[in-house]
Structures are given as C-alpha cells and as structure tokens.
Coordinates of C-alpha atoms and ligand atoms in Angstrom, one line a residue:
N1 CA -14.8 8.2 10.7
R2 CA -14.8 4.5 11.2
V3 CA -14.5 0.7 9.5
M4 CA -14.0 -2.4 10.7
I5 CA -12.0 -5.0 9.4
E6 CA -12.9 -8.1 9.9
T7 CA -10.4 -11.0 8.9
A8 CA -10.2 -14.6 11.3
A9 CA -7.9 -13.7 13.1
K10 CA -9.1 -10.4 14.6
T11 CA -11.8 -7.5 13.5
Y12 CA -10.1 -3.9 14.3
P13 CA -10.9 -0.3 13.4
V14 CA -9.8 1.9 11.3
V15 CA -10.4 5.5 12.5
I16 CA -9.7 8.0 9.4
G17 CA -10.1 11.9 9.6
E18 CA -8.3 14.9 11.0
R19 CA -7.1 14.6 15.1
A20 CA -7.8 10.9 14.6
V21 CA -4.7 10.4 16.6
E22 CA -5.9 11.9 19.6
T23 CA -7.9 8.9 19.6
I24 CA -5.4 6.7 21.0
T25 CA -5.2 6.6 24.5
S26 CA -8.6 6.0 24.4
F27 CA -8.6 2.6 22.0
L28 CA -5.5 1.7 24.5
D29 CA -8.4 2.1 27.7
E30 CA -10.2 0.0 26.0
M31 CA -8.2 -2.9 24.9
D32 CA -8.9 -6.0 26.4
K33 CA -5.5 -6.3 28.0
K34 CA -4.9 -2.4 27.7
P35 CA -0.8 -2.2 27.4
T36 CA 2.3 -2.0 29.3
R37 CA 4.7 -0.6 27.5
L38 CA 4.3 0.9 23.7
F39 CA 7.8 0.5 21.4
I40 CA 7.0 3.1 18.9
I41 CA 8.7 2.1 15.7
A42 CA 9.5 5.7 13.9
D43 CA 10.1 7.1 10.8
E44 CA 12.8 9.9 11.1
S45 CA 11.5 12.0 8.9
V46 CA 8.0 11.8 10.1
R47 CA 8.9 11.6 13.6
A48 CA 10.7 15.3 13.0
L49 CA 7.6 16.6 10.6
H50 CA 5.1 15.2 12.9
G51 CA 6.3 13.4 16.2
V52 CA 5.6 15.8 18.5
R53 CA 1.3 15.3 17.4
L54 CA 2.0 11.6 18.3
E55 CA 4.0 12.2 21.6
A56 CA 1.2 14.5 22.7
A57 CA -1.1 12.2 22.2
L58 CA -0.2 9.4 24.2
P59 CA -0.6 8.1 27.4
S60 CA 0.8 9.5 30.2
D61 CA -0.4 6.3 32.4
I62 CA 1.7 3.8 30.0
P63 CA 5.8 3.8 29.5
A64 CA 6.7 4.2 26.2
D65 CA 10.1 4.4 24.1
W66 CA 10.5 5.2 20.7
H67 CA 13.6 3.8 18.0
N68 CA 13.6 5.9 14.9
V69 CA 14.3 3.5 11.9
P70 CA 16.0 5.5 8.4
A71 CA 13.0 6.9 6.4
G72 CA 11.1 5.2 3.6
E73 CA 12.2 2.1 2.1
S74 CA 15.2 1.7 3.7
A75 CA 13.9 0.9 7.1
K76 CA 13.2 -2.7 5.3
S77 CA 16.4 -4.3 6.1
F78 CA 18.1 -6.7 7.9
G79 CA 20.1 -4.9 9.6
V80 CA 17.4 -2.3 10.3
F81 CA 15.3 -5.3 11.8
E82 CA 18.1 -6.7 13.6
Q83 CA 18.3 -3.4 15.5
C84 CA 14.8 -2.9 16.3
L85 CA 14.2 -6.3 18.0
T86 CA 17.1 -5.8 20.2
R87 CA 16.6 -2.1 21.3
M88 CA 12.7 -4.4 21.9
L89 CA 14.9 -6.9 23.7
E90 CA 16.8 -3.7 25.5
C91 CA 13.2 -2.2 26.9
S92 CA 11.9 -5.9 28.0
L93 CA 9.1 -5.6 25.8
D94 CA 6.7 -8.4 26.1
R95 CA 3.4 -9.5 25.2
R96 CA 1.7 -7.2 27.1
S97 CA 3.9 -4.8 24.6
L98 CA 2.4 -2.9 21.6
V99 CA 5.0 -1.9 19.2
V100 CA 2.8 1.6 17.2
A101 CA 4.1 1.5 13.4
F102 CA 5.1 5.5 12.8
G103 CA 5.1 5.8 8.8
G104 CA 4.4 5.2 6.2
G105 CA 4.2 1.8 4.0
A106 CA 8.0 1.1 4.7
C107 CA 8.2 1.5 7.8
G108 CA 4.6 -0.2 8.8
D109 CA 5.8 -3.2 7.4
L110 CA 8.8 -3.2 9.0
A111 CA 7.4 -2.3 12.4
G112 CA 5.0 -5.0 11.5
F113 CA 7.4 -8.0 10.6
C114 CA 9.0 -7.1 13.9
A115 CA 5.8 -6.8 16.3
A116 CA 5.3 -10.5 14.4
A117 CA 8.5 -11.9 14.8
Y118 CA 9.7 -10.8 18.6
M119 CA 8.3 -13.6 21.1
R120 CA 7.1 -15.0 18.4
G121 CA 4.3 -12.3 17.6
I122 CA 3.1 -9.3 20.0
P123 CA 0.7 -6.6 19.0
F124 CA 1.0 -3.6 17.0
I125 CA -0.8 -0.8 15.8
Q126 CA -0.5 1.1 12.4
V127 CA -0.2 4.8 12.4
P128 CA 0.4 5.8 8.7
T129 CA 1.2 8.9 7.2
T130 CA 1.0 8.3 3.6
I131 CA -2.0 8.5 1.5
L132 CA -0.4 5.1 -0.2
A133 CA -0.9 2.7 3.8
H134 CA -4.6 3.6 3.7
D135 CA -3.2 0.2 1.4
S136 CA -0.7 -1.4 3.0
A137 CA -1.7 -0.3 6.6
V138 CA -4.7 -2.7 6.6
G139 CA -5.0 -6.3 5.7
G140 CA -1.9 -7.5 7.9
K141 CA 0.7 -8.1 5.2
T142 CA 4.2 -7.5 6.8
A143 CA 7.8 -7.9 5.7
V144 CA 11.4 -6.9 4.8
N145 CA 13.0 -7.0 1.4
H146 CA 15.7 -9.7 0.8
P147 CA 18.6 -8.6 -1.9
L148 CA 17.7 -10.8 -4.0
G149 CA 13.6 -9.6 -3.8
K150 CA 11.6 -6.8 -2.3
N151 CA 9.3 -8.4 0.6
M152 CA 10.1 -11.9 0.4
I153 CA 10.8 -12.1 4.1
G154 CA 7.6 -11.7 6.1
A155 CA 4.1 -13.0 8.0
F156 CA 1.0 -12.6 8.1
H157 CA 0.2 -10.4 11.5
Q158 CA -3.2 -8.3 11.4
P159 CA -2.7 -5.1 14.1
E160 CA -4.5 -4.3 16.5
A161 CA -6.3 -1.5 14.7
V162 CA -4.9 1.6 12.4
I163 CA -5.1 4.8 13.5
F164 CA -5.4 7.4 9.8
D165 CA -4.8 10.7 10.8
T166 CA -5.4 12.6 7.4
L167 CA -3.4 15.9 9.2
F168 CA -0.6 13.6 8.6
L169 CA -0.5 13.7 4.5
Q170 CA -0.3 17.2 4.9
S171 CA 3.6 17.2 4.4
L172 CA 3.5 14.5 1.8
S173 CA 5.2 16.0 -1.5
E174 CA 2.9 15.4 -4.6
K175 CA 5.4 12.9 -5.3
E176 CA 3.9 10.6 -3.0
T177 CA 1.1 12.1 -3.2
R178 CA 0.3 10.9 -7.0
S179 CA 1.7 7.5 -6.1
G180 CA -0.5 6.4 -3.3
F181 CA -3.7 8.1 -4.4
A182 CA -2.9 5.5 -7.6
E183 CA -4.5 2.4 -5.1
V184 CA -7.0 4.8 -4.7
I185 CA -7.4 4.7 -8.8
K186 CA -7.2 0.9 -8.7
H187 CA -9.3 0.4 -5.6
A188 CA -12.0 1.9 -7.8
L189 CA -11.4 0.4 -10.7
I190 CA -11.7 -3.2 -9.5
A191 CA -14.5 -2.9 -7.3
D192 CA -16.4 0.3 -7.6
P193 CA -17.6 2.3 -10.9
S194 CA -19.2 5.1 -9.4
L195 CA -15.9 5.6 -6.5
Y196 CA -14.3 5.7 -10.0
E197 CA -16.7 8.0 -11.3
D198 CA -16.4 10.4 -8.4
I199 CA -12.5 10.3 -8.7
R200 CA -12.8 11.3 -12.7
S201 CA -14.9 14.8 -11.9
S202 CA -13.1 16.0 -8.9
V203 CA -9.9 15.1 -10.3
N204 CA -7.8 17.2 -12.2
N205 CA -3.9 17.6 -10.2
A206 CA -2.5 16.2 -7.1
S207 CA -4.0 19.1 -5.2
D208 CA -7.5 17.5 -5.8
M209 CA -6.2 14.6 -4.3
S210 CA -6.8 16.4 -0.7
G211 CA -9.0 17.7 1.6
S212 CA -12.8 15.5 2.4
F213 CA -12.7 14.1 -0.3
L214 CA -9.2 12.8 -0.1
E215 CA -10.7 11.6 3.2
Y216 CA -13.8 9.3 1.7
C217 CA -12.0 8.8 -1.2
L218 CA -9.4 6.9 1.5
K219 CA -12.4 5.2 3.8
R220 CA -13.9 3.5 0.4
G221 CA -10.2 2.4 -0.6
I222 CA -10.0 1.0 2.9
E223 CA -13.7 -0.5 2.9
I224 CA -12.5 -2.1 -0.6
K225 CA -9.3 -3.6 0.9
G226 CA -11.5 -4.3 3.9
S227 CA -13.5 -6.6 2.3
I228 CA -11.1 -8.3 0.2
V229 CA -9.0 -9.5 3.2
K230 CA -11.7 -10.5 4.8
E231 CA -13.2 -13.0 2.1
D232 CA -9.4 -14.0 1.6
E233 CA -7.0 -12.9 4.5
L234 CA -4.2 -15.3 3.4
E235 CA -4.2 -14.8 -0.6
T236 CA -4.8 -17.7 -2.2
G237 CA -7.4 -15.9 -4.1
V238 CA -9.3 -13.5 -4.3
R239 CA -6.6 -10.8 -2.6
A240 CA -4.2 -11.7 -5.6
Y241 CA -6.7 -9.1 -7.1
L242 CA -5.4 -5.6 -5.6
N243 CA -2.5 -6.8 -7.7
F244 CA -3.7 -5.3 -10.9
G245 CA -1.5 -2.6 -12.3
H246 CA 1.0 -3.8 -10.8
T247 CA 2.4 -7.1 -12.5
Y248 CA 3.5 -4.3 -15.4
G249 CA 3.8 -1.7 -12.4
H250 CA 6.9 -3.3 -10.4
A251 CA 8.4 -4.4 -14.2
V252 CA 8.8 -0.2 -14.5
E253 CA 9.1 0.1 -10.6
A254 CA 12.5 -2.2 -11.2
L255 CA 13.6 -1.8 -13.8
S256 CA 14.0 2.4 -12.8
G257 CA 15.8 1.4 -10.0
Y258 CA 13.2 2.1 -7.4
G259 CA 13.2 5.1 -5.8
N260 CA 12.8 7.3 -9.2
V261 CA 9.5 6.2 -10.8
A262 CA 7.0 5.8 -7.6
H263 CA 5.4 2.7 -6.6
G264 CA 1.9 4.2 -7.6
E265 CA 3.5 6.3 -10.1
A266 CA 4.4 2.9 -11.4
V267 CA 1.3 1.2 -11.0
A268 CA -0.3 3.5 -12.9
C269 CA 1.2 3.0 -15.5
G270 CA 1.0 -0.8 -15.2
M271 CA -3.2 0.0 -14.9
I272 CA -3.0 1.2 -18.3
F273 CA -1.5 -1.9 -19.6
A274 CA -4.2 -4.0 -18.3
L275 CA -6.8 -1.9 -19.0
Y276 CA -5.5 -2.6 -22.7
A277 CA -5.3 -6.4 -21.7
S278 CA -8.6 -6.3 -20.7
A279 CA -9.3 -5.0 -24.1
A280 CA -7.6 -7.3 -26.0
K281 CA -8.8 -10.3 -24.5
N282 CA -11.6 -10.2 -23.2
G283 CA -13.4 -6.8 -24.8
L284 CA -14.1 -4.6 -21.7
S285 CA -15.7 -1.2 -23.0
F286 CA -13.3 1.3 -21.9
D287 CA -11.8 4.5 -23.0
I288 CA -8.5 3.9 -22.5
P289 CA -6.3 6.6 -24.3
A290 CA -8.7 9.6 -22.3
F291 CA -8.0 7.5 -19.3
A292 CA -4.0 7.7 -19.9
K293 CA -4.4 11.6 -20.8
W294 CA -6.1 12.1 -17.6
L295 CA -3.0 10.5 -15.0
K296 CA -0.9 12.2 -17.2
T297 CA -2.5 15.6 -16.7
A298 CA -2.5 14.7 -13.2
G299 CA 1.2 14.5 -13.2
Y300 CA 1.4 10.4 -13.9
P301 CA 4.7 10.1 -15.8
V302 CA 2.7 7.8 -18.1
E303 CA 5.5 7.2 -20.3
S304 CA 7.7 5.5 -17.3
G305 CA 6.7 2.0 -19.2
T306 CA 8.5 3.6 -22.6
M307 CA 11.6 4.0 -20.9
F308 CA 12.9 0.3 -21.3
S309 CA 12.6 -2.3 -23.6
F310 CA 9.8 -4.8 -24.1
N311 CA 12.2 -7.9 -23.7
D312 CA 13.4 -5.8 -20.4
I313 CA 9.9 -5.6 -19.1
Y314 CA 9.0 -9.2 -19.8
E315 CA 12.0 -10.6 -18.2
V316 CA 11.1 -9.2 -15.1
M317 CA 7.7 -10.1 -15.4
T318 CA 8.5 -13.3 -16.0
R319 CA 10.8 -13.4 -12.3
D320 CA 8.0 -12.3 -10.5
K321 CA 6.7 -14.5 -8.0
K322 CA 3.5 -14.8 -9.9
A323 CA 4.9 -15.8 -13.5
Y324 CA 4.7 -18.7 -14.6
G325 CA 6.4 -20.6 -17.3
G326 CA 6.5 -18.7 -19.8
T327 CA 3.6 -17.0 -19.1
V328 CA 2.5 -13.8 -16.5
R329 CA -0.3 -14.2 -14.4
F330 CA -2.0 -10.7 -15.0
V331 CA -5.3 -9.3 -13.1
L332 CA -7.9 -7.9 -15.9
L333 CA -10.9 -6.2 -15.7
S334 CA -14.4 -7.5 -18.1
K335 CA -15.8 -4.9 -16.6
I336 CA -14.9 -1.9 -14.0
G337 CA -15.3 -3.3 -10.7
E338 CA -15.1 -7.0 -11.5
P339 CA -11.6 -7.9 -12.4
Y340 CA -10.0 -12.0 -12.3
V341 CA -6.7 -13.1 -13.0
T342 CA -5.4 -14.4 -16.0
D343 CA -2.1 -16.0 -17.9
M344 CA -0.9 -13.8 -20.7
T345 CA 1.7 -15.3 -22.9
K346 CA 4.7 -13.3 -23.9
E347 CA 3.3 -13.0 -28.0
E348 CA -0.5 -11.5 -26.4
L349 CA 2.2 -9.0 -24.1
Q350 CA 3.9 -7.6 -26.7
K351 CA 1.4 -6.9 -29.0
I352 CA 0.1 -4.9 -25.9
D353 CA 3.1 -3.0 -25.2
E354 CA 3.4 -2.3 -28.7
Q355 CA -0.6 -0.4 -28.3
F356 CA 0.1 0.8 -25.0
R357 CA 3.7 2.9 -26.8
K358 CA 1.7 3.9 -29.7
E359 CA -1.4 5.3 -27.8
A360 CA -1.2 6.0 -24.5
V361 CA 1.8 8.3 -24.4
Ligands
NAD401 P1 7.4 4.7 2.5 O1 6.6 4.4 3.3 O2 9.1 4.3 1.5 O3 7.2 6.8 2.3 C1 8.0 7.7 1.4 C2 8.2 8.9 1.4 O4 7.8 9.4 2.1 C3 9.8 8.3 2.4 O5 10.6 9.1 2.6 C4 9.4 8.9 4.0 O6 10.2 9.5 5.0 C5 7.7 10.3 3.9 N1 6.9 10.5 4.5 C6 5.9 9.4 5.1 N2 4.6 10.2 5.3 C7 5.7 11.6 5.2 C8 4.3 12.3 6.0 N3 2.9 12.6 6.3 N4 4.8 13.8 4.7 C9 5.8 14.0 4.9 N5 6.9 12.8 3.9 C10 7.0 11.6 5.0 O7 6.4 5.1 1.2 P2 4.9 4.6 1.1 O8 4.6 5.0 -0.6 O9 4.1 5.0 2.0 O10 5.1 3.1 1.3 C11 5.4 1.9 -0.1 C12 5.6 0.7 0.8 O11 5.0 0.3 1.6 C13 6.7 -0.3 0.0 O12 7.5 -0.8 0.0 C14 5.1 -0.9 0.0 O13 6.2 -2.2 -0.2 C15 4.6 -1.3 0.6 N6 3.3 -1.4 0.9 C16 2.8 -2.6 1.5 C17 1.9 -3.0 1.1 C18 0.8 -3.7 2.4 O14 0.2 -4.5 2.0 N7 1.8 -4.9 3.2 C19 0.9 -2.6 0.6 C20 1.4 -1.8 -0.4 C21 2.9 -1.2 -0.5
ZN402 ZN1 0.8 -0.5 -4.7

C-alpha cells in the first residue's frame, strides 16, 4: 500500500500497512544517494515498545546511532532540540546522513526540524507510530514549541519517505486512538463525503478504529492530505482547510492545559462548533446533534468545550495566529467535502457557543 506525495520540493512515498517497516532497507537501497549513516531520533516510550522491530528492519551495512527523546510533547522543546543537534555533531553527521523520526507527531515534528536545521538541511524519513501521525508525518511541516507559542519555531522540510507500519498502532491507548482518529474524521468532512459515510456506519467506539478498516481510513486520509499539500505546500491558501475544527479545538486544548483533553479530542469539539457555524453562516444542512451524539458514544469528551466560559475561549481564539482584528478566522463547510475560509465576529461566535452548549452536550 503506497501513496505518492507530490510537492515542489520532492515527490516521496508513504508506505502504509502491517510490517511496512520491513521495507526500509529496500527503500534505502533504492535511494539516489544511499545514506552512509543513520541517526534515529526515538520517542523513548516508543523505543521501549517497538525499538526492536525497527532495529531489526534497519540495514546491517549502514552505521546507525540512536538518540532517545522524552515521550510526547515534551520532546518539542529548545533544550531537547539542542541536545539532538549536539549528538548529531558528535556523530559527525553530514549531508549523506539520514535522520529517522521514530514516534508520534511530537517526535516527528522535532526530528524533522533537527534535520531541517542541521547543516541547513539533511534528509530524513518519518516512521510514525500514532494514528495522528498519518496527518503530521505527511506534508513537511516541522517545529518545536516556544514558551510563548506552540509550533512557533519551525521549517518546511519534506521527508524522503514515510514508512507507516500499522502494527505499531496496536499499543496506543484508547485516548490516543480516539485523538488520532479525529483527524481522519476531519479529512473525511473536508474532502470526502463517502469516506465520512463509511466511518459513520463502521465506527461505534475506539475499538472499531483498528485493523483493515483503520488502514483504509489512514490511506484515504493521507491521499486527502497529499492532494491539499500538493496544491499548497507552503500554506498560503487551501492548506488552511486542514485547520477545520482546530480554531475552537486549539482553544479548548490550551485552556485544558494541554494533555488533559488530547489534541484530537479537542478537535472533535471544534468540528462540532465549526459545523454549527457552517449551518448558521451558510445554511449547511447536516444533523449536528446526531453527529455530536455519535462522537460522545465513541468516547469523545464533547462536553470539554463547556468547561470554559465563552470569553475565555474567545480570548484564546483571538490570540491564535489565525485571528485578524476582533474577528476569528474559521474553516467552515458549505457542504460536506466543500470547505471555505471566513472571518467570524464575536457576536456570531457567541450565538454558536450558546447553541453548542444547549444542543451538543
Ligand atoms: P505524541 O507524539 O505526543 O504521542 C502521544 C503519546 O503516545 C506519547 O506519550 C508517546 O510516547 C505515545 N506513543 C506514540 N506512539 C505510540 C505507540 N505506538 N504505542 C503506545 N504509545 C505511543 O502525539 P501525536 O498525537 O502523535 O502528535 C501530536 C503532535 O503532532 C503535536 O505536537 C502536534 O503539534 C503535532 N502535529 C503536527 C502536524 C504537522 O503537520 N507537522 C500536524 C498535526 C499535529
Ligand atoms: Zn490536528
């Protein structure tokens, strides 16, 4: 199973499936310039769980150095970034070396940025291990966090390949599974009504987000992300559609103190909010309460939005980099599969917030 991602910078494969990791050696053999050294930046929890399988899949004729980073979001700090670069220098990596990102979206963002910054850019591949990473590993956005803002320091740097072994996903917690799957639902809503219907009829809880159905969803999600990235690699236009559900979602995620409500769980709330906004602003016809109820049944904490006052949520949304003046920039749908970008006023948002609290929770 393979999806090609086309960008101005390069075209690269996403190999997806059980045991995909076993294709790494042949992929490296076929590279134009076969790497002379590997540097694996690994989420330490992921390494403990799955390091043996990756290690076994690496070629025996290329020297490899491993570097552990803290699990999850804490990897995306200046301190960890600097430690990685120090190790990379100590290992004398050069432009023929290849960085391997082994972990979820956080590790991928960090390792990609290390590869982008080291000697002004050396190649890297992504070996993602979360459902969410079907989104984050594709498209070339890399970053670390600054104390003043998440993902504010980064670069566009496309990987040479994404090797997405779905067996790694079996050890994800239910919360991480749900969180990542929210991005699949997002891809369906912004681009593919029939995928959305498939998901609605197949998924009732987190355990349905697995196996061959999950693999099918991930492949479709990656194709959708790939086609948007192809059109707008540097996010000057349609790439913004990928922020569907994220304006309100980011606010909930930030207010809950990052982690309590997982990213995708917050995005699920944000999608409900954006659907109400779409109905109010553009007459979207969609049974939003039924959608919210389905998400709740599947375990999404839909009520998270109501833990905070509208004013607090509004304040965070206007602080977000996507805001202009007193209005907040939103991705809405004119139909399922047809997104557009619009600015919402405080008054409009307040009405939708009231509706969200009354009907969705
Ligand atoms: P994550 O990388 O923070 O991982 C979440 C937790 O799951 C961690 O504790 C990790 O150790 C653990 N984990 C990872 N793989 C596992 C596995 N197979 N089994 C068991 N546990 C495992 O979370 P994430 O949701 O994958 O990524 C979130 C990050 O992705 C955020 O930093 C976000 O900013 C970023 N992101 C980037 C993009 C992009 O385009 N670059 C897009 C979306 C999100
Ligand atoms: Zn997201």
